[in-house]
Tab-separated table of C-alpha atoms in Angstrom:
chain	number	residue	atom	x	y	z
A	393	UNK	CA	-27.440	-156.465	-162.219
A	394	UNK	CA	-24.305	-158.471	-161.952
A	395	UNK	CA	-20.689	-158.186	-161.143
A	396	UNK	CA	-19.885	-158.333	-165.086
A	397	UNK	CA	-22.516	-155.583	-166.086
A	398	UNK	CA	-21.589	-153.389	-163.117
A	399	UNK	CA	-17.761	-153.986	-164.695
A	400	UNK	CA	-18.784	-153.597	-168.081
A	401	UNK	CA	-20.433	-150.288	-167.187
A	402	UNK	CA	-17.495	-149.244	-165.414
A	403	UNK	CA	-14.895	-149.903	-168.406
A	404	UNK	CA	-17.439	-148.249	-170.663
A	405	UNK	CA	-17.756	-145.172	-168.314
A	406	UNK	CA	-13.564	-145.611	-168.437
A	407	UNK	CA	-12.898	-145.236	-171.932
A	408	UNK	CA	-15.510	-142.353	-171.681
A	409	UNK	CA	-13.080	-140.562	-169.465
A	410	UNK	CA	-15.984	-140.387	-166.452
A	411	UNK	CA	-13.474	-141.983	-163.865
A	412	UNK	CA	-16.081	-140.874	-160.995
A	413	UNK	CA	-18.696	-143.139	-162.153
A	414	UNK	CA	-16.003	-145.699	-163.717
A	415	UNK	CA	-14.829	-146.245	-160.150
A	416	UNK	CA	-18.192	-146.350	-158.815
A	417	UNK	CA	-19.453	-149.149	-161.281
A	418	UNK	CA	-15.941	-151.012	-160.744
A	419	UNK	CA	-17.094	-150.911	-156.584
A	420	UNK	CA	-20.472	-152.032	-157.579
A	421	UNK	CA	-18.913	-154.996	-159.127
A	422	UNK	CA	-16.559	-156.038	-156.306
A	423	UNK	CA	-19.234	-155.335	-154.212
A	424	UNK	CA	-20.820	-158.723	-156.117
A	425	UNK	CA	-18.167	-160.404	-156.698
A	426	UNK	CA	-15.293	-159.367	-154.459
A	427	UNK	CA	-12.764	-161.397	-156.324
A	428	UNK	CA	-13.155	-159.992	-159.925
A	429	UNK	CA	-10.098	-159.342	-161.285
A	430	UNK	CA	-10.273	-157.185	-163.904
A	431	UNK	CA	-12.604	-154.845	-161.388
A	432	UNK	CA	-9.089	-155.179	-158.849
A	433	UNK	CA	-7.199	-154.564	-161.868
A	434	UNK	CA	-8.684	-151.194	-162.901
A	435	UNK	CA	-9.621	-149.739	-159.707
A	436	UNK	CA	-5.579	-150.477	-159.068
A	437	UNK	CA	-5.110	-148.392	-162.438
A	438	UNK	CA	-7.576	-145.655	-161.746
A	439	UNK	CA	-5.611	-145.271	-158.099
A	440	UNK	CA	-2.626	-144.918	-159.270
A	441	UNK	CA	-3.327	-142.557	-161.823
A	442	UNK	CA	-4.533	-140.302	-159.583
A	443	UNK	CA	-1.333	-140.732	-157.127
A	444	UNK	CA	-3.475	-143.082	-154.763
A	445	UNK	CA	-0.321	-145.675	-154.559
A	446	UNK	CA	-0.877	-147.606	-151.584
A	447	UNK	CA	-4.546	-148.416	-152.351
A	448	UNK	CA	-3.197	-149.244	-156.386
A	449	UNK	CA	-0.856	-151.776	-154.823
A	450	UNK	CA	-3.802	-153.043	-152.401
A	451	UNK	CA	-5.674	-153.682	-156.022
A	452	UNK	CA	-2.799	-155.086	-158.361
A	453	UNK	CA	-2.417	-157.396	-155.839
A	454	UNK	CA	-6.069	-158.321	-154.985
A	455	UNK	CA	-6.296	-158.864	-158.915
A	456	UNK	CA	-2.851	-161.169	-159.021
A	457	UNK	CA	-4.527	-163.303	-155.943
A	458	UNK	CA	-7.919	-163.823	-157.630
A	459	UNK	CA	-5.782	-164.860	-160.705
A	460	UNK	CA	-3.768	-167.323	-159.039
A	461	UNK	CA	-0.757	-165.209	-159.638
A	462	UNK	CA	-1.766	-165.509	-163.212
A	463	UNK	CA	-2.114	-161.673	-164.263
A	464	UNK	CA	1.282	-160.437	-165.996
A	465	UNK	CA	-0.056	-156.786	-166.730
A	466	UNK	CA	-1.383	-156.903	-162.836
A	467	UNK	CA	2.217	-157.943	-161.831
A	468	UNK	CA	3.886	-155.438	-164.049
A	469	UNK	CA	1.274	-152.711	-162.806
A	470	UNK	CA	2.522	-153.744	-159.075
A	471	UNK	CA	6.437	-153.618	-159.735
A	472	UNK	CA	5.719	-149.962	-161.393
A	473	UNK	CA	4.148	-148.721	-157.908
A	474	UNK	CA	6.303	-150.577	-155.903
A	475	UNK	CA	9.109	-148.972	-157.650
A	476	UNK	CA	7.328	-145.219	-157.074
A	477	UNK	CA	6.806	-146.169	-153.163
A	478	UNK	CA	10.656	-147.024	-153.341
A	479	UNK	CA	9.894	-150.025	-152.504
A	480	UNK	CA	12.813	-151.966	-154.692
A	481	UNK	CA	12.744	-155.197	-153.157
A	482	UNK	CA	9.119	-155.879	-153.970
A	483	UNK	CA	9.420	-154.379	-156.912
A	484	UNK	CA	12.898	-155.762	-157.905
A	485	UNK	CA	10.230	-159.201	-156.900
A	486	UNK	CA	7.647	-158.766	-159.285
A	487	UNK	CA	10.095	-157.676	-161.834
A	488	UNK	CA	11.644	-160.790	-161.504
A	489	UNK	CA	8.615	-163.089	-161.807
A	490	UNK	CA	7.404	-161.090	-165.094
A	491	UNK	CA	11.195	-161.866	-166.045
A	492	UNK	CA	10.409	-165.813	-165.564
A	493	UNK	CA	7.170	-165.830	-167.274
A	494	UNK	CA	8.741	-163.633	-170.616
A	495	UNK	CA	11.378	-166.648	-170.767
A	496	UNK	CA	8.656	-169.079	-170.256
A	497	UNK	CA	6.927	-167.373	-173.079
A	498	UNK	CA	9.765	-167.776	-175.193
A	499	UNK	CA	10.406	-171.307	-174.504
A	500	UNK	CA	6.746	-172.547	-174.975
A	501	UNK	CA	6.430	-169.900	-178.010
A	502	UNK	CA	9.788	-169.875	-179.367
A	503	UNK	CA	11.569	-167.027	-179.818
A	504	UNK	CA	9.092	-164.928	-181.818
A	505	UNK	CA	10.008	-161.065	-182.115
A	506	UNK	CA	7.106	-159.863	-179.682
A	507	UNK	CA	8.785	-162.722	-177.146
A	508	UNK	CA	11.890	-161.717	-177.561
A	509	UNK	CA	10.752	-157.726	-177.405
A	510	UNK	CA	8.626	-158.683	-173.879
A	511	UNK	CA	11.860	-160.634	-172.454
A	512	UNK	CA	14.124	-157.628	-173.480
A	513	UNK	CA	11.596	-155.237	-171.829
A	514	UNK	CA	11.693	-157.526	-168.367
A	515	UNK	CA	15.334	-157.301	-168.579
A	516	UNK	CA	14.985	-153.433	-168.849
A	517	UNK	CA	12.976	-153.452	-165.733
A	518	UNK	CA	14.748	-155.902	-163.747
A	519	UNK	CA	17.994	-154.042	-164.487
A	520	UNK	CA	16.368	-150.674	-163.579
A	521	UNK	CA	15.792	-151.734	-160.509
A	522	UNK	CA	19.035	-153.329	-159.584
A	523	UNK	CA	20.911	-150.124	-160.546
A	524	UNK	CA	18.155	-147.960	-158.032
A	525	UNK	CA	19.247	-150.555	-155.275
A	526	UNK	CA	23.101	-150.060	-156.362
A	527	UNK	CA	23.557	-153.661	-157.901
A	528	UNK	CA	25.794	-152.392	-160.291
A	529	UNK	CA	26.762	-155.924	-161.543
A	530	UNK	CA	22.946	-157.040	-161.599
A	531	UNK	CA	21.849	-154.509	-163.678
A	532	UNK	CA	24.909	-154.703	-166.338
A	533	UNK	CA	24.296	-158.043	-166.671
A	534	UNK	CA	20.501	-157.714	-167.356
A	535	UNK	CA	21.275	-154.645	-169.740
A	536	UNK	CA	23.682	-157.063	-171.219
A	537	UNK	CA	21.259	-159.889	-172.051
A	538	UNK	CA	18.982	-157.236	-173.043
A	539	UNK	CA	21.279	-155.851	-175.635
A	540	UNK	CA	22.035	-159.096	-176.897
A	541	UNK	CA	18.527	-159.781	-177.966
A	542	UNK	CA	17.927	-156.082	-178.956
A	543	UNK	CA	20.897	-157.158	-181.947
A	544	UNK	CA	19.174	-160.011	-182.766
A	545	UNK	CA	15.802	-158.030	-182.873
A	546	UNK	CA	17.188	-155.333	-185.137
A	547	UNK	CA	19.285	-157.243	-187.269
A	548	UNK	CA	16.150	-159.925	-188.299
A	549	UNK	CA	13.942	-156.959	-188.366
A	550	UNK	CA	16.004	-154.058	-189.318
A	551	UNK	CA	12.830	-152.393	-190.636
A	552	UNK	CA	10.707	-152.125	-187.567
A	553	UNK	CA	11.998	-149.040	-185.910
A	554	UNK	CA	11.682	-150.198	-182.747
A	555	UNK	CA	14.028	-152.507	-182.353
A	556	UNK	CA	16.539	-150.503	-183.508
A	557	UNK	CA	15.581	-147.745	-181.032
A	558	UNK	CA	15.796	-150.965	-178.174
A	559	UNK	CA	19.661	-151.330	-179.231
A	560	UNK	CA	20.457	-148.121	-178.959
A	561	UNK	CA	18.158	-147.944	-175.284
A	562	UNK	CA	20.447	-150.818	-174.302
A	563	UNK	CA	23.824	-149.424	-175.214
A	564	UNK	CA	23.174	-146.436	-173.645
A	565	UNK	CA	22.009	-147.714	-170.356
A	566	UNK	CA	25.121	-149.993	-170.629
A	567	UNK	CA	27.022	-146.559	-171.178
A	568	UNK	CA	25.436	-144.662	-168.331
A	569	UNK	CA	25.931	-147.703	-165.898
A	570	UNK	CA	30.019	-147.594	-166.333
A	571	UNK	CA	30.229	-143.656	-166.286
């Protein structure tokens, strides 16, 4: 068998729930092809799911290397564990390189509502994390920006739920950081 059938089995066995033998067939496939992404990029999700955090971050990154960097869920994955170790910096990092590809998204896509929704969720994070390391100022002004494009998003879509919930996410993290 190959690397991709030994993955394939494992994502099947994954969406089966049978994350013994998902993690097994996922090894199998590294074990072939030590530089398959997606098999780096699942075995990072099955660790951290089950609290494994240092060996998720040993994946998310393995799959972001085989990528060339390219891999914005791997990235995203990696800031979330970072962020769980405590480990702002490199999380505050990674947060701030899926910031530069959402605004690279937008300016090759335009500003389409899913762009604009993606860039307003980087914000989010980015700002998250700035207010954990006590950048008070860095984290109003990416709640700010992402507030801004939350009105934008609810008042061109006022009927997708959603976006209104976003504006009122925004205002209120805008509220909690000044109390």
């Amino acid at each position: 068998k190959s690397a991709a059938s030994f993955y394939g089995l494992g994502f099947a066995e994954y969406q089966r729930k049978d994350l013994a033998k998902a993690r097994l067939n996922f090894d199998k496939a590294l074990g072939l092809d030590p530089k398959l992404a997606a098999a780096h990029y699942n075995l990072g999700f099955l660790d951290y799911e089950a609290g494994n955090l240092e060996s998720a971050v040993k994946h998310f990154e393995a799959a972001l290397a085989a990528k060339g960097g390219d891999y914005p869920e791997a990235r995203y994955n990696l800031a979330v564990v970072l962020g769980d170790l405590g480990r702002w910096e490199e999380a505050g990092a990674a947060y701030q390189e899926s910031l530069k590809i959402s605004r690279q998204i937008c300016a090759s896509v335009g500003e389409t509502p899913e762009a604009l929704r993606d860039l307003s969720i980087s914000l989010d994070n980015v700002g998250n994390v700035a207010q954990a390391m006590g950048r008070w100022e860095d984290a109003g002004s990416a709640y700010d920006e992402g507030l801004k494009i939350a009105r934008r998003l609810a008042k061109f879509c006022p009927e997708i739920v959603e976006y209104s919930n976003l504006l009122l996410w925004f205002e209120d993290k805008l509220r909690d950081l000044k109390d």
